[in-house]
Amino acid sequence: MEAQVQMGINIPIQRNGYLGQTSRAVEELLKIGLVDSPLWNRNVEGGGETLHFEEYGKAFLPCLGRKPRGFVSDATRASSVVPMSSSTLVEALLDANQWREMFTSVIGSCSTIEVISNGNEGSRDGALQLMNAEIQLISPLVPVRVFKFIRSAKQQAEGLWVVADLSVDDGLEGNLTRRCPSGCILRDIPNGFSMVTWIEHVEYKEQSVSHHYRQLIRSGVRFGAQRWIGALLRHYEGLSAATSPTLHPDLYEDMKISLNRLARRMIGIFCAGVCLTGGQKWESVVDAPGRPRIMARKCISGFGEAFGIVMSATYSVWIPANYQHLYGLLLTKDLRSLWDVIYHRIATENMIDFPMSEDESNPNCISILHSNTYTKDNQIMVLQETTSDMTGSLIVYATVVSQTVSMVIRGEDTSSVALLPSELSIVPGYGEGGAGAPSGKRGSMVTIGYQILHQGIASSDLTLEAIKSINDMVTRTVLGIKEIARAARQ
């Protein structure tokens, strides 16, 4: 075991305190990233590894000082090969827009508050910047994690980089989370690829989290390193699939790129609606325990949005079924009418299937589904993306018209296309007691999200009928999913 490393007690907010603190964070990250037993234990919940806190405490003093009262810790590590060089990844991580694009479903918003240093002598070695971010889990029952942190980049050797984050919040003034040394170690390997080791170490107030999700979050499955690695792989998987000459050769490269970008926008819009992130101004309509949360926001720009009031309804429910098995059942075409209460008559035939890999067992796919359903001037279709890994599964879909599909086929920019996504997010979850959810029993937490356009121009225009209608959609979806799960157990 390494000798004990002396760390500072509390990170100052003044600029001249950043350099020493971040140097220590880089040092800690590098050490815990490259050491195996006894610091790390294999994580049976969602892959990767969890930190052995007793051994960690023997080797390191906390960078952020004593943990605040009522806070708990989770720290995880995961590794994978990524088809990008270490220097390219460092550039992306230091650019807030690229960072968010790489982790669309994880990051609700992020920005660079101040660039303290761009690096040394034309290199990103020594880059230092103050940033903030909203890190989200797709459920109304889990608060968004809001961080203000220092990000530093340090080149340790040729082809070996460390990108380290350290929170500058004290965790005592209304903050529910703070980020201990976290980030990644990037090591070049042959063929322009990198081995990425991600470490996520967070202290948070567990009382703010629903009991259904506490075990999931403690294990690091939903906020931990494995989720970051999974999201990073899906990002580069999509880029590689779009430019691959062998994967779906009947689709032009420009078309695959356009389809991938439209699906990324759809994912971002739906996450913002469920997690209330991204700076959008939502007003509460209904927010009561045990009922769907209904929010509303005004859309008046007309660019990339429908004009009117968007109603968002979200609800998380425990289902007694394995999340991967349930995900497979929900994708069964004959069962779609049970849970998709809006679009099941449209989403009946696959017009375009764009798998993200040549591996047939890979569940990640972007599709355009259609039937013979028309408006006055357009055929109505459904854009859908499905993804699944060890940390959870996602089905996101939105209606599009034939004109939009034609734009995609021609490889055109679709950023002006209005989308109102609906979704199902399925993750491992535990019952908290009571009828239908025995305490501690393993199953799935399913989050249902609908976004519906109301033609009024103010939240006060919303009628009781509109609220009841979207409530009923959520209720019917929940009943349909429960029926599918119940039939599978028989």
Coordinates of C-alpha atoms in Angstrom, one line a residue:
M1 CA 0.0 0.0 0.0
E2 CA 1.3 3.5 -0.8
A3 CA 2.4 5.6 2.0
Q4 CA -0.2 8.0 3.3
V5 CA -0.6 11.1 1.0
Q6 CA -1.0 14.4 2.8
M7 CA -4.0 16.3 1.4
G8 CA -5.4 19.8 2.1
I9 CA -8.3 20.2 4.5
N10 CA -10.6 22.4 2.4
I11 CA -10.3 23.8 -1.1
P12 CA -10.3 27.6 -1.2
I13 CA -12.4 29.5 -3.8
Q14 CA -9.6 32.0 -4.5
R15 CA -7.7 31.4 -7.8
N16 CA -4.3 31.1 -6.1
G17 CA -5.5 28.1 -4.1
Y18 CA -6.5 26.1 -7.2
L19 CA -3.1 24.9 -8.4
G20 CA -2.0 23.2 -5.2
Q21 CA -5.3 21.5 -4.6
T22 CA -5.7 20.2 -8.2
S23 CA -2.1 18.9 -8.2
R24 CA -3.0 16.8 -5.2
A25 CA -6.3 15.7 -6.8
V26 CA -4.3 14.6 -9.9
E27 CA -1.8 12.7 -7.7
E28 CA -4.6 10.9 -5.9
L29 CA -6.5 10.1 -9.0
L30 CA -3.4 8.6 -10.7
K31 CA -2.6 6.5 -7.6
I32 CA -6.0 5.0 -7.1
G33 CA -6.5 4.6 -10.8
L34 CA -3.4 2.4 -11.2
V35 CA -3.6 0.4 -8.0
D36 CA -5.7 -2.7 -7.7
S37 CA -6.2 -4.8 -4.5
P38 CA -6.7 -3.9 -1.7
L39 CA -8.2 -0.5 -2.8
W40 CA -10.8 -1.9 -5.2
N41 CA -13.5 -4.6 -5.0
R42 CA -15.3 -6.1 -8.0
N43 CA -18.8 -4.6 -8.3
V44 CA -21.3 -7.4 -8.9
E45 CA -24.2 -4.9 -9.3
G46 CA -23.3 -3.1 -12.5
G47 CA -19.8 -4.0 -13.5
G48 CA -16.6 -2.1 -12.8
E49 CA -15.2 -1.8 -9.2
T50 CA -16.1 -0.1 -5.9
L51 CA -13.6 1.6 -3.6
H52 CA -12.7 -0.1 -0.4
F53 CA -13.1 2.9 1.9
E54 CA -11.3 1.5 4.9
E55 CA -8.2 0.9 2.8
Y56 CA -8.6 4.2 1.1
G57 CA -8.7 6.0 4.4
K58 CA -5.4 4.4 5.4
A59 CA -3.6 5.8 2.4
F60 CA -5.3 9.2 1.8
L61 CA -6.5 12.2 3.8
P62 CA -9.7 13.7 2.2
C63 CA -9.1 16.6 -0.2
L64 CA -12.3 18.2 0.8
G65 CA -12.0 17.7 4.6
R66 CA -14.4 15.9 6.8
K67 CA -17.6 14.6 5.2
P68 CA -20.7 16.7 6.1
R69 CA -23.2 15.3 8.5
G70 CA -25.8 13.1 6.8
F71 CA -23.6 12.6 3.7
V72 CA -22.6 9.2 2.3
S73 CA -19.9 8.2 -0.2
D74 CA -19.8 6.2 -3.4
A75 CA -16.7 5.7 -5.4
T76 CA -16.3 3.4 -8.5
R77 CA -13.8 2.6 -11.2
A78 CA -14.3 1.2 -14.7
S79 CA -12.1 0.9 -17.8
S80 CA -12.6 0.4 -21.5
V81 CA -10.9 0.9 -24.9
V82 CA -12.2 3.9 -26.8
P83 CA -11.5 4.6 -30.5
M84 CA -9.8 8.0 -30.0
S85 CA -6.4 9.2 -29.0
S86 CA -5.7 10.4 -25.5
S87 CA -4.9 14.0 -26.6
T88 CA -8.2 14.1 -28.6
L89 CA -10.2 13.0 -25.6
V90 CA -8.4 15.6 -23.4
E91 CA -9.5 18.4 -25.8
A92 CA -13.1 17.1 -25.8
L93 CA -13.2 17.0 -22.0
L94 CA -11.9 20.6 -21.7
D95 CA -14.6 21.8 -24.1
A96 CA -18.0 22.1 -22.3
N97 CA -20.0 21.6 -25.5
Q98 CA -18.1 18.5 -26.6
W99 CA -18.2 17.1 -23.0
R100 CA -22.0 17.3 -22.9
E101 CA -22.3 15.9 -26.4
M102 CA -20.3 12.8 -25.4
F103 CA -22.6 12.2 -22.4
T104 CA -26.0 13.4 -23.6
S105 CA -28.1 11.3 -21.1
V106 CA -25.7 11.9 -18.1
I107 CA -25.1 15.7 -18.3
G108 CA -28.1 18.0 -18.1
S109 CA -26.1 21.1 -18.6
C110 CA -22.5 22.3 -18.2
S111 CA -20.4 25.3 -18.8
T112 CA -17.0 26.7 -18.3
I113 CA -17.1 29.6 -15.8
E114 CA -13.4 30.6 -16.1
V115 CA -10.4 29.4 -18.0
I116 CA -7.5 29.8 -15.5
S117 CA -4.9 28.3 -17.8
N118 CA -5.0 26.8 -21.3
G119 CA -1.9 24.8 -20.6
N120 CA 1.8 25.2 -21.2
E121 CA 3.7 26.0 -24.5
G122 CA 1.0 25.0 -26.9
S123 CA 0.1 21.9 -25.0
R124 CA -3.0 21.2 -22.8
D125 CA -0.6 20.0 -20.1
G126 CA -1.4 22.1 -17.1
A127 CA -4.8 23.3 -18.4
L128 CA -7.0 24.5 -15.5
Q129 CA -10.6 25.7 -15.6
L130 CA -13.6 26.3 -13.3
M131 CA -16.7 24.6 -14.5
N132 CA -20.2 23.7 -13.4
A133 CA -22.5 20.8 -14.4
E134 CA -25.9 19.2 -13.7
I135 CA -25.5 15.4 -13.6
Q136 CA -28.8 13.6 -13.9
L137 CA -30.5 10.2 -13.3
I138 CA -33.6 9.8 -15.4
S139 CA -36.3 9.8 -12.7
P140 CA -38.3 12.5 -10.8
L141 CA -37.4 10.7 -7.6
V142 CA -33.7 11.4 -7.7
P143 CA -32.4 15.0 -7.4
V144 CA -30.0 16.3 -10.0
R145 CA -26.4 16.5 -8.8
V146 CA -25.2 20.1 -9.2
F147 CA -21.4 20.6 -9.1
K148 CA -19.0 23.5 -9.3
F149 CA -15.6 22.1 -9.7
I150 CA -12.0 22.7 -11.0
R151 CA -11.0 20.5 -14.0
S152 CA -7.3 20.1 -14.6
A153 CA -5.4 18.2 -17.3
K154 CA -1.9 16.8 -16.7
Q155 CA 0.3 14.9 -19.1
Q156 CA 2.3 12.4 -17.0
A157 CA 4.2 10.9 -20.0
E158 CA 4.0 10.6 -23.7
G159 CA 0.5 9.3 -24.4
L160 CA -0.5 9.3 -20.7
W161 CA -2.9 12.0 -19.4
V162 CA -4.9 12.6 -16.3
V163 CA -8.0 14.7 -16.3
A164 CA -9.1 15.4 -12.7
D165 CA -12.1 17.2 -11.2
L166 CA -12.4 18.5 -7.6
S167 CA -15.5 20.2 -6.2
V168 CA -15.1 23.8 -4.9
D169 CA -18.4 23.6 -3.0
D170 CA -18.2 23.0 0.8
G171 CA -21.3 20.8 0.9
L172 CA -22.7 22.7 3.9
E173 CA -24.7 25.5 2.4
G174 CA -27.7 23.7 0.8
N175 CA -25.5 21.6 -1.5
L176 CA -26.6 17.9 -1.7
T177 CA -23.4 16.6 -3.4
R178 CA -19.7 17.3 -3.7
R179 CA -17.2 15.7 -6.0
C180 CA -14.0 14.3 -4.5
P181 CA -11.1 13.6 -6.9
S182 CA -12.8 12.2 -9.9
G183 CA -12.1 11.9 -13.6
C184 CA -10.1 9.7 -15.9
I185 CA -6.7 8.3 -16.8
L186 CA -6.1 8.2 -20.6
R187 CA -3.4 5.9 -22.0
D188 CA -2.7 5.6 -25.8
I189 CA -2.6 2.1 -27.2
P190 CA -2.0 1.0 -30.8
N191 CA -4.2 2.0 -33.8
G192 CA -5.1 5.4 -32.4
F193 CA -7.1 4.0 -29.6
S194 CA -7.0 4.8 -25.8
M195 CA -7.5 2.8 -22.7
V196 CA -9.8 4.9 -20.5
T197 CA -9.9 4.4 -16.7
W198 CA -12.8 6.4 -15.2
I199 CA -13.1 7.1 -11.5
E200 CA -16.1 8.7 -9.9
H201 CA -16.0 9.6 -6.2
V202 CA -18.9 11.6 -4.8
E203 CA -20.2 12.4 -1.4
Y204 CA -24.0 13.1 -1.2
K205 CA -26.9 13.5 1.1
E206 CA -28.7 10.2 0.8
Q207 CA -31.9 11.4 2.6
S208 CA -32.8 13.3 -0.5
V209 CA -33.0 10.1 -2.6
S210 CA -36.0 7.8 -2.8
H211 CA -35.6 4.5 -1.0
H212 CA -36.2 2.7 -4.4
Y213 CA -33.0 4.1 -5.7
R214 CA -30.7 4.1 -2.7
Q215 CA -29.2 0.7 -3.2
L216 CA -28.7 1.4 -6.9
I217 CA -26.9 4.6 -6.2
R218 CA -24.8 3.2 -3.4
S219 CA -23.5 0.5 -5.7
G220 CA -22.5 3.2 -8.2
V221 CA -24.6 1.8 -11.0
R222 CA -26.4 4.9 -11.9
F223 CA -24.0 7.7 -11.1
G224 CA -20.8 5.7 -11.1
A225 CA -17.9 5.1 -13.4
Q226 CA -19.6 2.3 -15.3
R227 CA -22.3 4.6 -16.5
W228 CA -19.8 7.2 -17.7
I229 CA -17.9 4.6 -19.6
G230 CA -21.1 3.2 -21.1
A231 CA -22.2 6.6 -22.3
L232 CA -18.8 7.3 -23.7
L233 CA -18.7 4.0 -25.6
R234 CA -22.2 4.7 -27.0
H235 CA -21.1 8.1 -28.2
Y236 CA -18.2 6.8 -30.2
E237 CA -20.1 3.7 -31.2
G238 CA -22.6 6.1 -32.9
L239 CA -19.8 8.1 -34.6
S240 CA -18.1 4.9 -35.8
A241 CA -21.4 3.4 -37.1
A242 CA -22.2 6.5 -39.1
T243 CA -18.8 6.5 -40.9
S244 CA -18.5 2.7 -41.3
P245 CA -18.6 1.5 -44.9
T246 CA -19.6 -2.0 -43.9
L247 CA -22.3 -1.3 -41.3
H248 CA -25.6 -0.8 -43.1
P249 CA -23.9 0.0 -46.5
D250 CA -27.3 0.7 -48.1
L251 CA -27.4 4.0 -46.1
Y252 CA -25.3 6.9 -47.1
E253 CA -22.8 8.3 -44.6
D254 CA -24.5 11.7 -44.5
M255 CA -27.8 10.1 -43.9
K256 CA -26.4 8.1 -41.0
I257 CA -24.8 11.1 -39.5
S258 CA -28.0 13.2 -39.8
L259 CA -30.1 10.3 -38.2
N260 CA -27.6 10.0 -35.3
R261 CA -27.7 13.7 -34.6
L262 CA -31.5 13.9 -34.7
A263 CA -31.6 10.9 -32.2
R264 CA -29.0 12.7 -29.9
R265 CA -31.3 15.8 -29.9
M266 CA -34.3 13.7 -29.0
I267 CA -32.4 12.1 -26.1
G268 CA -31.3 15.5 -24.8
I269 CA -34.9 17.0 -25.0
F270 CA -36.4 14.1 -23.2
C271 CA -33.8 14.1 -20.4
A272 CA -34.4 17.8 -19.9
G273 CA -38.1 17.2 -19.6
V274 CA -37.7 14.4 -17.0
C275 CA -34.9 15.9 -15.0
L276 CA -35.8 19.6 -15.5
T277 CA -32.3 20.4 -16.5
G278 CA -30.7 22.5 -19.2
G279 CA -31.9 25.9 -18.0
Q280 CA -35.5 25.4 -19.3
K281 CA -38.2 27.2 -17.3
W282 CA -40.7 24.7 -16.1
E283 CA -43.7 25.5 -14.0
S284 CA -45.2 23.0 -11.6
V285 CA -48.8 21.9 -12.4
V286 CA -49.1 18.7 -10.2
D287 CA -46.3 17.5 -7.9
A288 CA -47.7 15.3 -5.2
P289 CA -46.2 12.1 -3.7
G290 CA -47.5 8.9 -5.4
R291 CA -48.8 10.8 -8.5
P292 CA -47.2 11.6 -11.9
R293 CA -45.3 14.9 -11.7
I294 CA -46.7 17.3 -14.3
M295 CA -44.8 20.3 -15.4
A296 CA -45.4 22.9 -18.1
R297 CA -43.2 25.3 -20.1
K298 CA -43.9 27.9 -22.8
C299 CA -42.4 27.5 -26.2
I300 CA -42.4 30.7 -28.3
S301 CA -39.1 30.7 -30.3
G302 CA -40.4 28.5 -33.1
F303 CA -36.9 27.2 -33.9
G304 CA -36.5 23.5 -33.0
E305 CA -39.6 23.7 -30.8
A306 CA -43.4 23.4 -31.3
F307 CA -45.2 26.7 -30.6
G308 CA -47.4 26.5 -27.5
I309 CA -47.3 25.0 -24.0
V310 CA -45.4 21.7 -23.6
M311 CA -46.7 19.5 -20.8
S312 CA -44.3 17.0 -19.3
A313 CA -45.6 14.1 -17.2
T314 CA -43.1 11.7 -15.5
Y315 CA -43.6 8.9 -13.1
S316 CA -41.3 6.2 -11.6
V317 CA -42.8 2.8 -10.6
W318 CA -41.3 -0.4 -9.2
I319 CA -42.0 -3.5 -11.4
P320 CA -41.2 -7.0 -10.1
A321 CA -39.1 -8.1 -13.2
N322 CA -35.5 -8.2 -14.2
Y323 CA -34.7 -5.0 -16.1
Q324 CA -33.0 -6.6 -19.1
H325 CA -35.8 -9.2 -19.5
L326 CA -38.5 -6.4 -19.2
Y327 CA -36.6 -4.3 -21.8
G328 CA -36.7 -7.2 -24.2
L329 CA -40.5 -7.7 -23.7
L330 CA -41.2 -4.0 -24.2
L331 CA -39.5 -4.2 -27.6
T332 CA -41.6 -7.1 -28.7
K333 CA -43.7 -5.7 -31.5
D334 CA -46.9 -7.6 -30.6
L335 CA -46.8 -6.1 -27.0
R336 CA -46.3 -2.5 -28.0
S337 CA -50.0 -1.7 -27.9
L338 CA -50.0 -2.5 -24.1
W339 CA -47.6 0.2 -23.1
D340 CA -47.4 2.7 -26.0
V341 CA -50.8 4.3 -25.6
I342 CA -50.2 7.1 -28.1
Y343 CA -48.2 5.8 -31.1
H344 CA -48.6 2.1 -31.2
R345 CA -50.8 2.3 -34.3
I346 CA -48.1 4.3 -36.1
A347 CA -45.0 2.4 -35.0
T348 CA -45.8 -0.9 -36.7
E349 CA -43.2 -1.4 -39.5
N350 CA -39.5 -0.7 -39.6
M351 CA -38.7 1.7 -42.4
I352 CA -35.1 2.2 -41.3
D353 CA -33.0 0.3 -38.8
F354 CA -29.6 1.7 -38.0
P355 CA -27.8 -0.6 -35.6
M356 CA -24.8 0.8 -33.7
S357 CA -22.7 -2.3 -34.2
E358 CA -22.3 -5.3 -36.5
D359 CA -22.6 -7.5 -33.4
E360 CA -26.2 -8.8 -33.5
S361 CA -26.3 -9.1 -29.7
N362 CA -25.8 -5.3 -29.4
P363 CA -29.2 -3.8 -28.4
N364 CA -28.4 -0.2 -29.4
C365 CA -30.3 0.9 -32.4
I366 CA -31.9 3.9 -34.1
S367 CA -35.1 3.2 -36.0
I368 CA -37.7 5.0 -38.0
L369 CA -41.1 3.2 -37.7
H370 CA -44.2 3.8 -39.8
S371 CA -47.6 2.6 -40.9
N372 CA -50.2 4.1 -43.3
T373 CA -51.0 7.0 -41.1
Y374 CA -51.2 10.5 -42.7
T375 CA -52.1 14.0 -42.0
K376 CA -53.2 16.3 -44.8
D377 CA -49.7 16.7 -46.3
N378 CA -47.4 14.2 -44.5
Q379 CA -47.1 10.6 -43.4
I380 CA -46.6 10.3 -39.7
M381 CA -43.7 8.2 -38.5
V382 CA -41.8 7.5 -35.2
L383 CA -38.1 8.1 -34.6
Q384 CA -36.9 5.7 -31.9
E385 CA -33.7 4.9 -30.1
T386 CA -33.1 1.9 -27.9
T387 CA -30.1 1.3 -25.7
S388 CA -29.1 -1.1 -23.0
D389 CA -26.1 -2.0 -20.9
M390 CA -25.3 -3.2 -17.4
T391 CA -26.5 0.0 -15.8
G392 CA -30.0 0.2 -17.4
S393 CA -32.0 0.4 -20.6
L394 CA -33.8 3.2 -22.5
I395 CA -36.5 3.4 -25.1
V396 CA -37.0 7.0 -26.4
Y397 CA -39.3 7.8 -29.3
A398 CA -41.0 10.8 -30.9
T399 CA -43.2 11.3 -33.9
V400 CA -41.7 12.8 -37.1
V401 CA -43.3 13.5 -40.5
S402 CA -42.2 12.2 -43.9
Q403 CA -40.7 15.7 -44.7
T404 CA -38.3 15.3 -41.7
V405 CA -37.3 11.7 -42.8
S406 CA -36.6 13.1 -46.3
M407 CA -34.3 15.7 -44.7
V408 CA -32.5 12.8 -42.9
I409 CA -32.2 10.7 -46.1
R410 CA -30.6 13.7 -47.9
G411 CA -28.2 14.2 -44.9
E412 CA -29.5 17.7 -44.1
D413 CA -29.4 19.6 -40.9
T414 CA -32.5 18.8 -38.8
S415 CA -31.8 21.1 -35.8
S416 CA -34.9 23.1 -36.6
V417 CA -37.2 20.1 -36.4
A418 CA -39.5 20.2 -33.4
L419 CA -39.5 17.0 -31.3
L420 CA -41.7 16.0 -28.3
P421 CA -40.1 12.7 -27.0
S422 CA -41.7 10.1 -24.8
E423 CA -39.7 7.4 -23.1
L424 CA -39.2 4.4 -20.9
S425 CA -36.1 4.2 -18.7
I426 CA -35.6 0.9 -17.0
V427 CA -33.0 0.3 -14.3
P428 CA -32.4 -2.2 -11.5
G429 CA -34.5 -1.2 -8.5
Y430 CA -35.6 -2.4 -5.0
G431 CA -39.0 -2.4 -3.3
E432 CA -39.3 -0.2 -0.2
G433 CA -42.2 -2.1 1.4
G434 CA -45.9 -2.1 1.0
A435 CA -48.3 -3.8 -1.4
G436 CA -46.7 -4.7 -4.7
A437 CA -43.1 -3.7 -3.6
P438 CA -41.8 -6.0 -0.9
S439 CA -38.9 -4.3 1.0
G440 CA -35.5 -5.2 -0.5
K441 CA -36.9 -7.3 -3.3
R442 CA -35.0 -6.9 -6.6
G443 CA -36.9 -5.8 -9.6
S444 CA -36.9 -2.8 -12.0
M445 CA -37.6 0.9 -11.6
V446 CA -39.4 2.1 -14.7
T447 CA -39.6 5.8 -15.4
I448 CA -42.3 6.8 -17.8
G449 CA -42.1 10.2 -19.5
Y450 CA -44.5 12.0 -21.9
Q451 CA -44.3 15.4 -23.5
I452 CA -47.5 16.7 -25.0
L453 CA -48.1 20.0 -26.8
H454 CA -51.0 22.1 -25.6
Q455 CA -52.0 24.9 -28.0
G456 CA -52.4 27.6 -25.4
I457 CA -49.8 30.3 -24.8
A458 CA -49.8 30.4 -21.0
S459 CA -49.8 27.8 -18.2
S460 CA -53.1 29.2 -17.0
D461 CA -54.6 28.0 -20.3
L462 CA -54.2 24.4 -19.3
T463 CA -57.5 22.8 -18.6
L464 CA -58.5 20.1 -16.2
E465 CA -59.2 17.9 -19.2
A466 CA -55.7 18.3 -20.5
I467 CA -54.2 17.4 -17.1
K468 CA -56.5 14.4 -16.7
S469 CA -55.7 13.2 -20.2
I470 CA -51.9 13.1 -19.7
N471 CA -52.5 11.6 -16.2
D472 CA -54.5 8.9 -17.8
M473 CA -51.8 8.2 -20.4
V474 CA -49.3 7.5 -17.6
T475 CA -51.7 5.3 -15.7
R476 CA -52.5 3.2 -18.8
T477 CA -48.8 2.8 -19.5
V478 CA -48.1 1.7 -16.0
L479 CA -51.0 -0.9 -16.1
G480 CA -49.8 -2.1 -19.5
I481 CA -46.2 -2.7 -18.3
K482 CA -47.4 -4.4 -15.2
E483 CA -49.6 -6.7 -17.3
I484 CA -46.6 -7.6 -19.5
A485 CA -44.5 -8.4 -16.5
R486 CA -47.2 -10.4 -14.8
A487 CA -47.8 -12.5 -18.0
A488 CA -44.1 -13.2 -18.3
R489 CA -44.0 -14.6 -14.7
Q490 CA -46.9 -17.0 -15.4

